[in-house]
Amino acid sequence: MKRALVSVSDKTNLVPFVKGLSENGFEIVSTGGTKKTLDEAGIKTISIEEVTHFPEILDGRVKTLNPYVHGGLLARRDVAEHMDTLDKLNITPIDLVCVNLYPFKETIEKPDVTLADAIENIDIGGPSMVRSAAKNYRDVTIVTDINDYETVLNEIKANGNTTLATRTMLGAKAFRTTAAYDALISQYLTKRLDLEDPEKLTLTYDLKDTMRYGENSHQKAWLYEDPIPKKFSILEAEQLHGKKLSYNNIKDADEALRSVREFDEPTVVAMKHMNPCGIGRGETLEQAWDRAYEADPVSIFGGVIALNRTVDLATAEKMRKIFLEIIIAPGFDEDAYAVLAKKKNIRLLKVDFSAKDEPTRHEVVSVMGGVLMQEQDTLKEDWHDWECVTDVKPTEEQLKTMMFAWKAVKHTKSNAIVVANNERTLGVGSGQPNRIDSLKIAVKHAGDAIDGRTVMASDAFFPFNDCVKFAGEHGIKAIVQPGGSVRDQESIDMANEMGIAMVMTGVRHFRH
C-alpha cells in the first residue's frame, strides 16, 4: 500500500482530495488539526506519533522533524542500499506529501500583528518536508497547491501514480513555494530591523497575469504582484469595463496614478507615454478636465486619464467625445459609467484613493546583470520652505502656482520643464538630452497662453543661464528649481536682469 502524509493549514477541498487518495490505495498519515478534520469526515488516518514513535513537543513546533518521516521521503527507490536501510530500520516509504504552510503572509497582513505572532507562524517542519519530497521528486509526489489536487488525483485514478512529468513540475513548484515563503519572512524581519542594505536581497512576487505581449509585439511579458498587495495600485484596481490592459497600459496607468496622488483639489492628469501631456485643476472635476484637455488637445488623444474625484455625468460626457485608452478614478456615478461604457474598448478602472497615503515600498528596476532598488519619490514639500534667491520676490499666488508646476514636473521624464499657470499645465518638455531643448518644447506648446500668471518648474538645476534667459524672453515671470549648480549665481544674475522671481527648493526630482 502506498503512503501519503497530509498536513495543511488551508483545508479547502482537503476532504475530497484525501478521500480520493484513500479510495485509490493510499494509507493516510496526518497531524493535528488536519487529522481531526479527516477523522471527522470518516477517513481513516494514522497519527504522526505512530510513525515517528515520538510525541509532538514544544507546542507542536517539533512533530515531523524525524528520520521516520524524512527517511521515508528521501530514500531513492532505485538504490538498493537506501531501501535496505529503510527495511532494516523499519521505515515505511512515503510516496506523496500534501503540505501547505503556516499562514505567515495572512498573519503579518493583520494591522495589529505582533512580532511574537509572526514568529509563531513561521513554519519549520512543513518546508522541511516539502524540500525533502521535492528533492526526491522522481519517487515522491509533492503537492503544495490546492489547484493541483484535481490533476494529481486524476492521474492516480488513471495510472495508480502520478507521471514523472507531473512530479517534476510539482517538485519545481514546491521549491518556488518554499523560496517565496522564506523570502517573505526575510523581508518582514529585515524591515523590522530597519536594515536598508542587507547583504542579500530576497524578493518574491505572485504571478497575476500573462500579458499578450510586452512593450512590442515580439516581446513576451508577465505581470507579477507583491504578495502583500498595495490597495492604491493599478494592480489592485477594479476594472469595471473594457478590454484587458496591456504592458504599456499598465506602465502609463501607474505613472498617471503616481502623478494624480500629488494633488488634493479636483485634478485631472492626462498621461501619454509615461509623461503628463496635461494636468488641470479646478473647483469641479469638469472644470479640471476642461483645463487638462486644453493643455494639449492633440497629445491627449489615446491617453490615460487619472482623476482624483468620482467621475460625474458632465465630465463623462466630455471625455467620451475623444479616444482615450484608460480612465482611472475613485469611482463613477451610475449615469457617468453608462455614458462611458458605450465605448466598447475603453478601460474604466476604480482605485481605492483612501489608501493613497499608505507608506510606500521600495521600487526595483532591472539592469543587465542585476537590479537597482530605491525608495519611491513621495517627498511631501511645502513652498514655505523654499528660498527666494532673486531681488524680485514671488507673490503668494505665484508660490502656489509654482507648487502646482513643481508637482507636475516631478512626474515628467528628465530633463523636465513644465510651464503652467494656476489652473493647468501650459507646456511640458521632457526627456531631452539638454534642458534648453525641453524648455523650448514647453514654451512652444504654451504659445500665446503665457501671460503674467505663468511660472516655470525645472526638475533639476540649470547648468547655464540660457534657460533663465529664454524663459524671461518669452514672458515667464517666476521660476522654481532645485539649485545646486556651481553656476547658480549666473542663473540668479540673469533672473535679476530679466525681472524674474526665482526660488530654489534644495530638492531635485529626476524621473528617468
Short mmCIF file of C-alpha atoms in Angstrom, two decimals:
data_model
loop_
_atom_site.label_atom_id
_atom_site.label_comp_id
_atom_site.label_asym_id
_atom_site.label_seq_id
_atom_site.Cartn_x
_atom_site.Cartn_y
_atom_site.Cartn_z
CA MET A 1 0.00 0.00 0.00
CA LYS A 2 1.24 3.50 -0.85
CA ARG A 3 1.53 6.08 1.91
CA ALA A 4 0.58 9.77 1.86
CA LEU A 5 1.47 12.32 4.51
CA VAL A 6 -1.06 15.15 4.75
CA SER A 7 -0.61 18.25 6.91
CA VAL A 8 -2.22 21.51 5.80
CA SER A 9 -3.21 24.84 7.30
CA ASP A 10 -5.61 25.66 4.44
CA LYS A 11 -8.14 22.85 4.37
CA THR A 12 -10.02 23.97 1.26
CA ASN A 13 -11.04 20.88 -0.79
CA LEU A 14 -8.95 18.72 1.53
CA VAL A 15 -11.55 16.06 2.32
CA PRO A 16 -12.48 15.09 -1.27
CA PHE A 17 -8.81 15.03 -2.26
CA VAL A 18 -7.73 12.76 0.60
CA LYS A 19 -10.83 10.61 0.23
CA GLY A 20 -9.79 10.07 -3.39
CA LEU A 21 -6.27 9.08 -2.30
CA SER A 22 -7.68 6.63 0.24
CA GLU A 23 -10.02 5.09 -2.32
CA ASN A 24 -7.05 4.55 -4.62
CA GLY A 25 -4.90 2.57 -2.23
CA PHE A 26 -3.14 5.19 -0.11
CA GLU A 27 -2.89 4.99 3.65
CA ILE A 28 -3.01 8.44 5.17
CA VAL A 29 -0.63 9.78 7.80
CA SER A 30 -1.69 13.09 9.28
CA THR A 31 -1.07 15.61 12.06
CA GLY A 32 -3.01 17.79 14.48
CA GLY A 33 -5.91 19.75 13.05
CA THR A 34 -5.62 18.08 9.67
CA LYS A 35 -6.06 14.66 11.21
CA LYS A 36 -9.06 15.87 13.20
CA THR A 37 -10.72 17.18 10.03
CA LEU A 38 -10.12 13.92 8.18
CA ASP A 39 -11.25 11.78 11.12
CA GLU A 40 -14.47 13.77 11.36
CA ALA A 41 -15.04 13.15 7.65
CA GLY A 42 -14.78 9.40 8.26
CA ILE A 43 -11.38 8.99 6.57
CA LYS A 44 -9.10 6.53 8.34
CA THR A 45 -5.79 8.11 9.31
CA ILE A 46 -2.54 7.23 11.06
CA SER A 47 -1.24 9.75 13.58
CA ILE A 48 2.25 11.14 13.07
CA GLU A 49 3.23 9.80 16.52
CA GLU A 50 2.56 6.24 15.32
CA VAL A 51 5.09 6.85 12.52
CA THR A 52 7.79 8.69 14.50
CA HIS A 53 7.33 6.78 17.78
CA PHE A 54 7.74 10.15 19.43
CA PRO A 55 5.16 12.63 20.72
CA GLU A 56 4.66 16.14 19.38
CA ILE A 57 6.65 18.50 21.60
CA LEU A 58 7.19 22.21 22.20
CA ASP A 59 3.59 23.17 21.43
CA GLY A 60 3.76 21.35 18.10
CA ARG A 61 7.00 23.01 16.97
CA VAL A 62 8.53 19.54 16.62
CA LYS A 63 6.44 16.71 15.21
CA THR A 64 7.63 15.77 11.70
CA LEU A 65 11.35 16.52 12.07
CA ASN A 66 12.19 12.87 12.42
CA PRO A 67 14.13 10.17 10.48
CA TYR A 68 10.97 8.06 10.19
CA VAL A 69 9.48 10.92 8.16
CA HIS A 70 12.46 12.22 6.22
CA GLY A 71 13.96 8.80 5.68
CA GLY A 72 10.68 7.75 4.13
CA LEU A 73 10.76 10.81 1.89
CA LEU A 74 14.39 10.90 0.81
CA ALA A 75 15.12 7.23 0.17
CA ARG A 76 15.70 6.54 -3.53
CA ARG A 77 13.68 3.58 -4.66
CA ASP A 78 16.29 2.69 -7.31
CA VAL A 79 19.14 2.47 -4.81
CA ALA A 80 19.19 -0.93 -3.11
CA GLU A 81 21.24 0.34 -0.18
CA HIS A 82 18.62 3.02 0.57
CA MET A 83 15.79 0.50 0.52
CA ASP A 84 17.75 -1.96 2.64
CA THR A 85 18.29 0.78 5.21
CA LEU A 86 14.56 1.52 5.34
CA ASP A 87 13.83 -2.17 5.76
CA LYS A 88 16.45 -2.58 8.48
CA LEU A 89 15.15 0.44 10.44
CA ASN A 90 11.50 -0.38 9.80
CA ILE A 91 10.90 2.93 7.98
CA THR A 92 7.94 2.98 5.59
CA PRO A 93 8.46 4.93 2.34
CA ILE A 94 6.24 7.97 1.87
CA ASP A 95 5.00 8.30 -1.71
CA LEU A 96 3.00 11.54 -1.58
CA VAL A 97 3.16 14.62 0.61
CA CYS A 98 0.39 17.21 0.72
CA VAL A 99 1.50 20.26 2.70
CA ASN A 100 0.64 23.93 2.69
CA LEU A 101 2.47 26.09 5.13
CA TYR A 102 1.58 28.09 8.23
CA PRO A 103 -0.22 31.32 7.23
CA PHE A 104 2.71 33.70 7.71
CA LYS A 105 1.53 36.11 4.99
CA GLU A 106 -2.01 36.26 6.37
CA THR A 107 -0.62 36.84 9.86
CA ILE A 108 1.61 39.81 9.01
CA GLU A 109 -1.19 41.41 6.98
CA LYS A 110 -3.17 41.89 10.19
CA PRO A 111 -2.95 45.53 11.33
CA ASP A 112 -2.35 44.58 14.99
CA VAL A 113 0.13 41.77 14.42
CA THR A 114 2.92 41.42 16.96
CA LEU A 115 6.39 40.09 16.31
CA ALA A 116 5.60 37.13 18.55
CA ASP A 117 2.55 36.25 16.44
CA ALA A 118 4.60 36.48 13.26
CA ILE A 119 7.36 34.26 14.66
CA GLU A 120 4.88 31.57 15.76
CA ASN A 121 3.55 31.44 12.20
CA ILE A 122 6.92 30.63 10.67
CA ASP A 123 6.62 27.02 9.56
CA ILE A 124 9.68 24.81 10.04
CA GLY A 125 8.55 21.23 9.68
CA GLY A 126 6.35 21.94 6.67
CA PRO A 127 9.06 23.45 4.45
CA SER A 128 11.44 20.68 5.53
CA MET A 129 9.03 18.00 4.35
CA VAL A 130 8.31 19.92 1.17
CA ARG A 131 12.00 20.20 0.34
CA SER A 132 12.70 16.55 1.11
CA ALA A 133 9.82 15.39 -1.06
CA ALA A 134 10.71 17.80 -3.85
CA LYS A 135 14.35 16.70 -3.85
CA ASN A 136 13.17 13.12 -4.34
CA TYR A 137 10.58 14.04 -6.99
CA ARG A 138 11.44 11.01 -9.12
CA ASP A 139 9.80 8.84 -6.46
CA VAL A 140 7.65 11.20 -4.39
CA THR A 141 4.71 13.39 -5.38
CA ILE A 142 4.77 16.74 -3.56
CA VAL A 143 1.53 18.75 -3.53
CA THR A 144 1.71 22.31 -2.19
CA ASP A 145 -1.03 23.95 -4.24
CA ILE A 146 -4.75 23.29 -3.86
CA ASN A 147 -5.13 23.89 -7.59
CA ASP A 148 -3.11 20.73 -8.28
CA TYR A 149 -5.40 18.39 -6.33
CA GLU A 150 -7.52 17.51 -9.34
CA THR A 151 -4.58 16.80 -11.66
CA VAL A 152 -2.85 14.59 -9.10
CA LEU A 153 -5.99 12.66 -8.25
CA ASN A 154 -6.94 12.12 -11.89
CA GLU A 155 -3.50 10.70 -12.71
CA ILE A 156 -3.58 8.39 -9.69
CA LYS A 157 -7.03 7.15 -10.66
CA ALA A 158 -5.89 6.52 -14.23
CA ASN A 159 -2.40 5.11 -13.64
CA GLY A 160 -2.05 4.26 -9.97
CA ASN A 161 0.53 7.06 -9.64
CA THR A 162 1.39 10.47 -10.98
CA THR A 163 3.56 10.72 -14.07
CA LEU A 164 7.23 11.65 -13.83
CA ALA A 165 6.47 14.81 -15.82
CA THR A 166 3.90 15.86 -13.23
CA ARG A 167 6.18 15.03 -10.31
CA THR A 168 8.95 17.08 -11.93
CA MET A 169 6.61 20.04 -12.36
CA LEU A 170 5.32 19.74 -8.79
CA GLY A 171 8.86 19.48 -7.43
CA ALA A 172 9.91 22.71 -9.10
CA LYS A 173 6.75 24.42 -7.83
CA ALA A 174 7.48 23.16 -4.32
CA PHE A 175 10.90 24.83 -4.28
CA ARG A 176 9.34 28.04 -5.61
CA THR A 177 6.84 27.81 -2.77
CA THR A 178 9.44 27.45 -0.03
CA ALA A 179 11.69 30.08 -1.62
CA ALA A 180 8.83 32.60 -1.72
CA TYR A 181 7.83 31.72 1.84
CA ASP A 182 11.37 32.27 3.14
CA ALA A 183 11.71 35.47 1.09
CA LEU A 184 8.60 36.94 2.69
CA ILE A 185 9.88 36.05 6.15
CA SER A 186 13.29 37.59 5.44
CA GLN A 187 11.65 40.76 4.08
CA TYR A 188 9.47 41.09 7.16
CA LEU A 189 12.28 40.55 9.67
CA THR A 190 14.69 42.78 7.72
CA LYS A 191 12.11 45.56 7.73
CA ARG A 192 11.62 45.14 11.47
CA LEU A 193 15.34 45.82 11.87
CA ASP A 194 15.15 48.92 9.64
CA LEU A 195 18.06 47.46 7.68
CA GLU A 196 18.38 49.40 4.42
CA ASP A 197 21.16 47.47 2.72
CA PRO A 198 21.04 43.75 3.55
CA GLU A 199 23.82 41.68 2.04
CA LYS A 200 21.19 39.62 0.22
CA LEU A 201 18.05 41.00 -1.44
CA THR A 202 15.22 38.50 -1.26
CA LEU A 203 12.18 39.43 -3.31
CA THR A 204 9.10 37.44 -4.13
CA TYR A 205 6.10 38.23 -6.31
CA ASP A 206 3.00 36.30 -7.35
CA LEU A 207 2.05 35.86 -10.99
CA LYS A 208 -1.04 37.99 -11.60
CA ASP A 209 -1.36 37.79 -15.36
CA THR A 210 0.30 36.68 -18.57
CA MET A 211 0.33 39.63 -20.96
CA ARG A 212 -0.46 39.35 -24.65
CA TYR A 213 2.98 40.86 -25.28
CA GLY A 214 5.43 43.37 -23.82
CA GLU A 215 6.42 46.83 -24.99
CA ASN A 216 6.44 45.42 -28.54
CA SER A 217 4.54 42.55 -30.09
CA HIS A 218 7.61 40.33 -30.41
CA GLN A 219 8.35 40.51 -26.65
CA LYS A 220 6.76 38.13 -24.14
CA ALA A 221 5.66 39.66 -20.85
CA TRP A 222 4.21 38.75 -17.46
CA LEU A 223 2.70 40.75 -14.62
CA TYR A 224 3.76 39.89 -11.07
CA GLU A 225 2.36 41.45 -7.90
CA ASP A 226 3.71 41.92 -4.41
CA PRO A 227 2.39 39.06 -2.20
CA ILE A 228 1.03 41.72 0.14
CA PRO A 229 -0.83 43.91 -2.39
CA LYS A 230 -0.96 47.68 -2.07
CA LYS A 231 -4.53 48.97 -2.26
CA PHE A 232 -3.62 52.20 -4.06
CA SER A 233 -2.30 50.45 -7.13
CA ILE A 234 -3.25 49.72 -10.72
CA LEU A 235 -2.72 46.06 -9.91
CA GLU A 236 -5.45 46.24 -7.28
CA ALA A 237 -7.79 48.39 -9.38
CA GLU A 238 -11.25 47.04 -10.11
CA GLN A 239 -11.69 47.00 -13.88
CA LEU A 240 -15.30 47.94 -14.48
CA HIS A 241 -15.25 47.93 -18.27
CA GLY A 242 -13.13 47.45 -21.34
CA LYS A 243 -10.58 45.08 -22.78
CA LYS A 244 -7.59 43.66 -20.97
CA LEU A 245 -4.78 46.04 -20.01
CA SER A 246 -1.57 45.77 -21.99
CA TYR A 247 2.01 46.01 -20.71
CA ASN A 248 2.26 49.64 -21.86
CA ASN A 249 -1.21 50.43 -20.48
CA ILE A 250 -0.12 49.32 -17.02
CA LYS A 251 3.04 51.43 -17.10
CA ASP A 252 1.17 54.55 -18.25
CA ALA A 253 -1.65 53.96 -15.79
CA ASP A 254 0.81 53.50 -12.93
CA GLU A 255 2.52 56.78 -13.78
CA ALA A 256 -0.82 58.60 -14.05
CA LEU A 257 -1.81 57.29 -10.63
CA ARG A 258 1.51 58.37 -9.11
CA SER A 259 1.02 61.85 -10.52
CA VAL A 260 -2.60 62.43 -9.51
CA ARG A 261 -1.75 61.29 -5.98
CA GLU A 262 0.14 64.58 -5.54
CA PHE A 263 -2.96 66.79 -5.72
CA ASP A 264 -5.72 67.41 -3.19
CA GLU A 265 -8.06 69.73 -5.13
CA PRO A 266 -10.16 68.31 -8.04
CA THR A 267 -7.46 67.38 -10.56
CA VAL A 268 -7.21 65.55 -13.87
CA VAL A 269 -3.94 64.12 -15.18
CA ALA A 270 -3.59 63.14 -18.84
CA MET A 271 -0.65 60.77 -19.25
CA LYS A 272 0.90 59.81 -22.59
CA HIS A 273 3.93 57.56 -22.98
CA MET A 274 4.91 57.99 -19.30
CA ASN A 275 4.75 61.81 -19.44
CA PRO A 276 1.91 64.14 -18.46
CA CYS A 277 0.63 65.92 -21.55
CA GLY A 278 -1.84 67.89 -19.47
CA ILE A 279 -2.70 68.44 -15.81
CA GLY A 280 -5.66 70.59 -14.89
CA ARG A 281 -7.23 71.54 -11.61
CA GLY A 282 -10.42 73.38 -10.78
CA GLU A 283 -13.28 73.89 -8.39
CA THR A 284 -15.10 70.98 -10.03
CA LEU A 285 -13.93 67.85 -11.80
CA GLU A 286 -15.48 69.03 -15.05
CA GLN A 287 -13.51 72.26 -14.86
CA ALA A 288 -10.32 70.30 -14.12
CA TRP A 289 -11.00 68.11 -17.18
CA ASP A 290 -11.53 71.15 -19.40
CA ARG A 291 -8.19 72.55 -18.32
CA ALA A 292 -6.28 69.28 -18.71
CA TYR A 293 -7.74 68.87 -22.19
CA GLU A 294 -6.92 72.47 -23.12
CA ALA A 295 -3.31 71.90 -22.04
CA ASP A 296 -2.69 69.66 -25.08
CA PRO A 297 -5.77 68.64 -27.09
CA VAL A 298 -3.56 66.83 -29.62
CA SER A 299 -1.46 64.63 -27.34
CA ILE A 300 -4.36 63.67 -25.10
CA PHE A 301 -5.77 61.55 -27.94
CA GLY A 302 -5.22 57.92 -26.93
CA GLY A 303 -4.05 58.97 -23.48
CA VAL A 304 -4.53 57.60 -19.98
CA ILE A 305 -6.64 59.79 -17.69
CA ALA A 306 -6.45 59.79 -13.89
CA LEU A 307 -8.97 61.78 -11.85
CA ASN A 308 -8.96 62.17 -8.07
CA ARG A 309 -12.73 62.53 -7.72
CA THR A 310 -15.66 60.28 -8.60
CA VAL A 311 -16.50 60.82 -12.28
CA ASP A 312 -19.78 62.68 -12.77
CA LEU A 313 -22.01 62.81 -15.82
CA ALA A 314 -20.84 66.21 -17.05
CA THR A 315 -17.19 65.13 -17.04
CA ALA A 316 -18.02 61.77 -18.60
CA GLU A 317 -19.93 63.41 -21.44
CA LYS A 318 -16.85 65.42 -22.35
CA MET A 319 -14.39 62.55 -22.01
CA ARG A 320 -16.39 60.24 -24.26
CA LYS A 321 -16.01 62.64 -27.20
CA ILE A 322 -12.37 61.68 -27.73
CA PHE A 323 -10.49 58.39 -27.89
CA LEU A 324 -8.99 57.52 -24.53
CA GLU A 325 -7.26 54.28 -23.55
CA ILE A 326 -7.96 54.26 -19.82
CA ILE A 327 -9.85 56.29 -17.23
CA ILE A 328 -8.80 55.85 -13.59
CA ALA A 329 -10.85 57.28 -10.74
CA PRO A 330 -12.07 56.59 -7.20
CA GLY A 331 -15.44 55.74 -8.74
CA PHE A 332 -18.00 56.50 -11.42
CA ASP A 333 -21.51 57.82 -10.94
CA GLU A 334 -24.04 55.41 -12.41
CA ASP A 335 -25.04 57.72 -15.26
CA ALA A 336 -21.40 58.62 -15.95
CA TYR A 337 -20.48 54.95 -16.18
CA ALA A 338 -23.38 54.30 -18.55
CA VAL A 339 -22.13 57.02 -20.90
CA LEU A 340 -18.51 55.87 -20.89
CA ALA A 341 -19.33 52.15 -21.14
CA LYS A 342 -20.94 52.74 -24.52
CA LYS A 343 -17.38 52.83 -25.83
CA LYS A 344 -16.52 49.15 -26.17
CA ASN A 345 -12.77 49.18 -25.64
CA ILE A 346 -12.18 51.96 -23.13
CA ARG A 347 -10.86 50.65 -19.81
CA LEU A 348 -12.57 52.03 -16.70
CA LEU A 349 -10.60 51.42 -13.51
CA LYS A 350 -11.77 52.05 -9.97
CA VAL A 351 -8.94 52.60 -7.46
CA ASP A 352 -9.11 52.96 -3.68
CA PHE A 353 -7.91 56.54 -3.23
CA SER A 354 -8.45 56.36 0.54
CA ALA A 355 -5.19 54.36 0.64
CA LYS A 356 -3.11 56.83 -1.41
CA ASP A 357 -1.09 57.97 1.60
CA GLU A 358 -0.23 54.49 2.84
CA PRO A 359 3.52 54.01 3.39
CA THR A 360 5.20 53.20 0.09
CA ARG A 361 7.56 50.34 -0.57
CA HIS A 362 10.84 50.34 -2.37
CA GLU A 363 10.81 50.17 -6.14
CA VAL A 364 13.06 47.90 -8.15
CA VAL A 365 14.14 48.28 -11.77
CA SER A 366 16.19 45.83 -13.76
CA VAL A 367 19.55 46.48 -15.38
CA MET A 368 21.62 43.97 -17.27
CA GLY A 369 23.09 41.66 -14.68
CA GLY A 370 21.15 42.94 -11.68
CA VAL A 371 18.65 45.37 -10.24
CA LEU A 372 18.57 48.86 -8.78
CA MET A 373 16.42 49.48 -5.73
CA GLN A 374 15.40 52.81 -4.23
CA GLU A 375 12.75 54.47 -2.11
CA GLN A 376 9.83 55.87 -4.08
CA ASP A 377 9.91 59.64 -4.52
CA THR A 378 6.97 60.51 -2.29
CA LEU A 379 8.55 63.51 -0.58
CA LYS A 380 5.97 65.99 0.69
CA GLU A 381 7.08 69.60 0.27
CA ASP A 382 5.90 72.99 1.43
CA TRP A 383 6.54 76.18 -0.53
CA HIS A 384 7.08 77.99 2.77
CA ASP A 385 10.40 76.12 2.99
CA TRP A 386 11.68 77.34 -0.37
CA GLU A 387 14.36 80.03 -0.63
CA CYS A 388 13.92 83.04 -2.86
CA VAL A 389 17.31 83.94 -4.35
CA THR A 390 16.36 86.95 -6.53
CA ASP A 391 15.68 90.61 -6.00
CA VAL A 392 12.10 90.18 -7.21
CA LYS A 393 10.10 88.20 -4.66
CA PRO A 394 7.27 85.88 -5.74
CA THR A 395 3.75 86.63 -4.61
CA GLU A 396 1.87 84.06 -2.57
CA GLU A 397 -0.24 83.30 -5.64
CA GLN A 398 2.89 82.70 -7.70
CA LEU A 399 4.27 80.38 -5.00
CA LYS A 400 1.07 78.33 -5.02
CA THR A 401 1.24 78.11 -8.81
CA MET A 402 4.88 77.10 -8.62
CA MET A 403 3.94 74.30 -6.23
CA PHE A 404 1.41 73.07 -8.79
CA ALA A 405 4.05 73.14 -11.51
CA TRP A 406 6.58 71.53 -9.17
CA LYS A 407 4.26 68.57 -8.55
CA ALA A 408 3.73 68.24 -12.29
CA VAL A 409 7.44 68.32 -13.21
CA LYS A 410 8.12 65.64 -10.57
CA HIS A 411 6.32 63.12 -12.80
CA THR A 412 7.84 64.21 -16.09
CA LYS A 413 10.83 62.45 -17.62
CA SER A 414 14.14 64.29 -17.19
CA ASN A 415 15.34 66.71 -18.39
CA ALA A 416 11.93 68.07 -17.41
CA ILE A 417 10.42 71.52 -17.76
CA VAL A 418 6.81 72.43 -17.01
CA VAL A 419 5.27 75.79 -17.85
CA ALA A 420 1.99 76.39 -16.02
CA ASN A 421 -0.49 78.86 -14.64
CA ASN A 422 -2.63 78.38 -11.56
CA GLU A 423 -5.19 76.32 -13.49
CA ARG A 424 -3.26 73.93 -15.72
CA THR A 425 -0.02 72.99 -17.35
CA LEU A 426 0.56 75.10 -20.45
CA GLY A 427 3.51 73.21 -21.88
CA VAL A 428 5.58 70.16 -20.95
CA GLY A 429 9.10 69.46 -22.18
CA SER A 430 10.59 66.09 -21.31
CA GLY A 431 13.31 63.56 -21.97
CA GLN A 432 15.63 65.77 -23.98
CA PRO A 433 19.43 65.43 -23.81
CA ASN A 434 19.66 69.05 -22.65
CA ARG A 435 17.43 71.27 -20.60
CA ILE A 436 17.14 74.18 -23.03
CA ASP A 437 15.54 71.93 -25.64
CA SER A 438 12.97 70.75 -23.08
CA LEU A 439 12.22 74.39 -22.27
CA LYS A 440 11.81 75.26 -25.94
CA ILE A 441 9.32 72.43 -26.37
CA ALA A 442 7.35 73.53 -23.30
CA VAL A 443 7.26 77.18 -24.39
CA LYS A 444 6.24 76.21 -27.91
CA HIS A 445 3.32 74.18 -26.52
CA ALA A 446 2.31 77.01 -24.22
CA GLY A 447 2.32 79.55 -27.06
CA ASP A 448 0.08 82.56 -26.52
CA ALA A 449 -1.18 81.17 -23.20
CA ILE A 450 1.92 82.55 -21.46
CA ASP A 451 0.97 85.67 -19.51
CA GLY A 452 1.68 87.39 -16.22
CA ARG A 453 0.48 84.34 -14.26
CA THR A 454 2.86 81.89 -15.93
CA VAL A 455 5.54 80.10 -13.96
CA MET A 456 8.16 77.54 -14.89
CA ALA A 457 9.38 74.48 -13.00
CA SER A 458 12.61 72.60 -13.69
CA ASP A 459 13.21 69.17 -12.14
CA ALA A 460 16.94 69.84 -11.72
CA PHE A 461 19.30 72.81 -11.60
CA PHE A 462 20.27 74.97 -14.58
CA PRO A 463 23.88 74.26 -15.61
CA PHE A 464 23.92 77.57 -17.53
CA ASN A 465 21.84 80.73 -17.55
CA ASP A 466 20.40 80.05 -21.02
CA CYS A 467 17.13 78.59 -19.70
CA VAL A 468 16.51 81.57 -17.45
CA LYS A 469 17.24 83.97 -20.30
CA PHE A 470 14.96 82.09 -22.72
CA ALA A 471 12.16 81.97 -20.12
CA GLY A 472 12.38 85.70 -19.49
CA GLU A 473 12.37 86.46 -23.21
CA HIS A 474 9.11 84.53 -23.54
CA GLY A 475 7.21 86.19 -20.73
CA ILE A 476 7.74 83.82 -17.79
CA LYS A 477 7.78 85.77 -14.54
CA ALA A 478 8.58 83.14 -11.89
CA ILE A 479 10.78 80.02 -11.76
CA VAL A 480 11.08 77.17 -9.30
CA GLN A 481 14.14 74.95 -9.48
CA PRO A 482 16.29 72.88 -7.08
CA GLY A 483 19.50 74.91 -7.28
CA GLY A 484 22.84 73.32 -6.54
CA SER A 485 24.81 74.13 -9.68
CA VAL A 486 28.28 75.60 -9.41
CA ARG A 487 26.90 78.24 -11.80
CA ASP A 488 23.79 79.06 -9.77
CA GLN A 489 24.88 82.68 -9.47
CA GLU A 490 24.86 83.10 -13.25
CA SER A 491 21.22 81.98 -13.33
CA ILE A 492 20.37 84.23 -10.39
CA ASP A 493 22.02 87.20 -12.09
CA MET A 494 20.09 86.51 -15.29
CA ALA A 495 16.83 86.24 -13.38
CA ASN A 496 17.52 89.61 -11.77
CA GLU A 497 18.32 91.09 -15.18
CA MET A 498 15.06 89.73 -16.63
CA GLY A 499 12.93 90.73 -13.62
CA ILE A 500 12.09 87.12 -12.76
CA ALA A 501 11.34 85.83 -9.28
CA MET A 502 13.23 82.60 -8.70
CA VAL A 503 13.08 80.19 -5.79
CA MET A 504 15.24 77.18 -5.01
CA THR A 505 13.80 74.10 -3.33
CA GLY A 506 17.03 72.32 -2.43
CA VAL A 507 15.45 69.11 -3.76
CA ARG A 508 15.51 67.73 -7.27
CA HIS A 509 13.06 65.28 -8.88
CA PHE A 510 14.79 63.38 -11.66
CA ARG A 511 12.46 60.85 -13.32
CA HIS A 512 14.49 58.63 -15.62
#
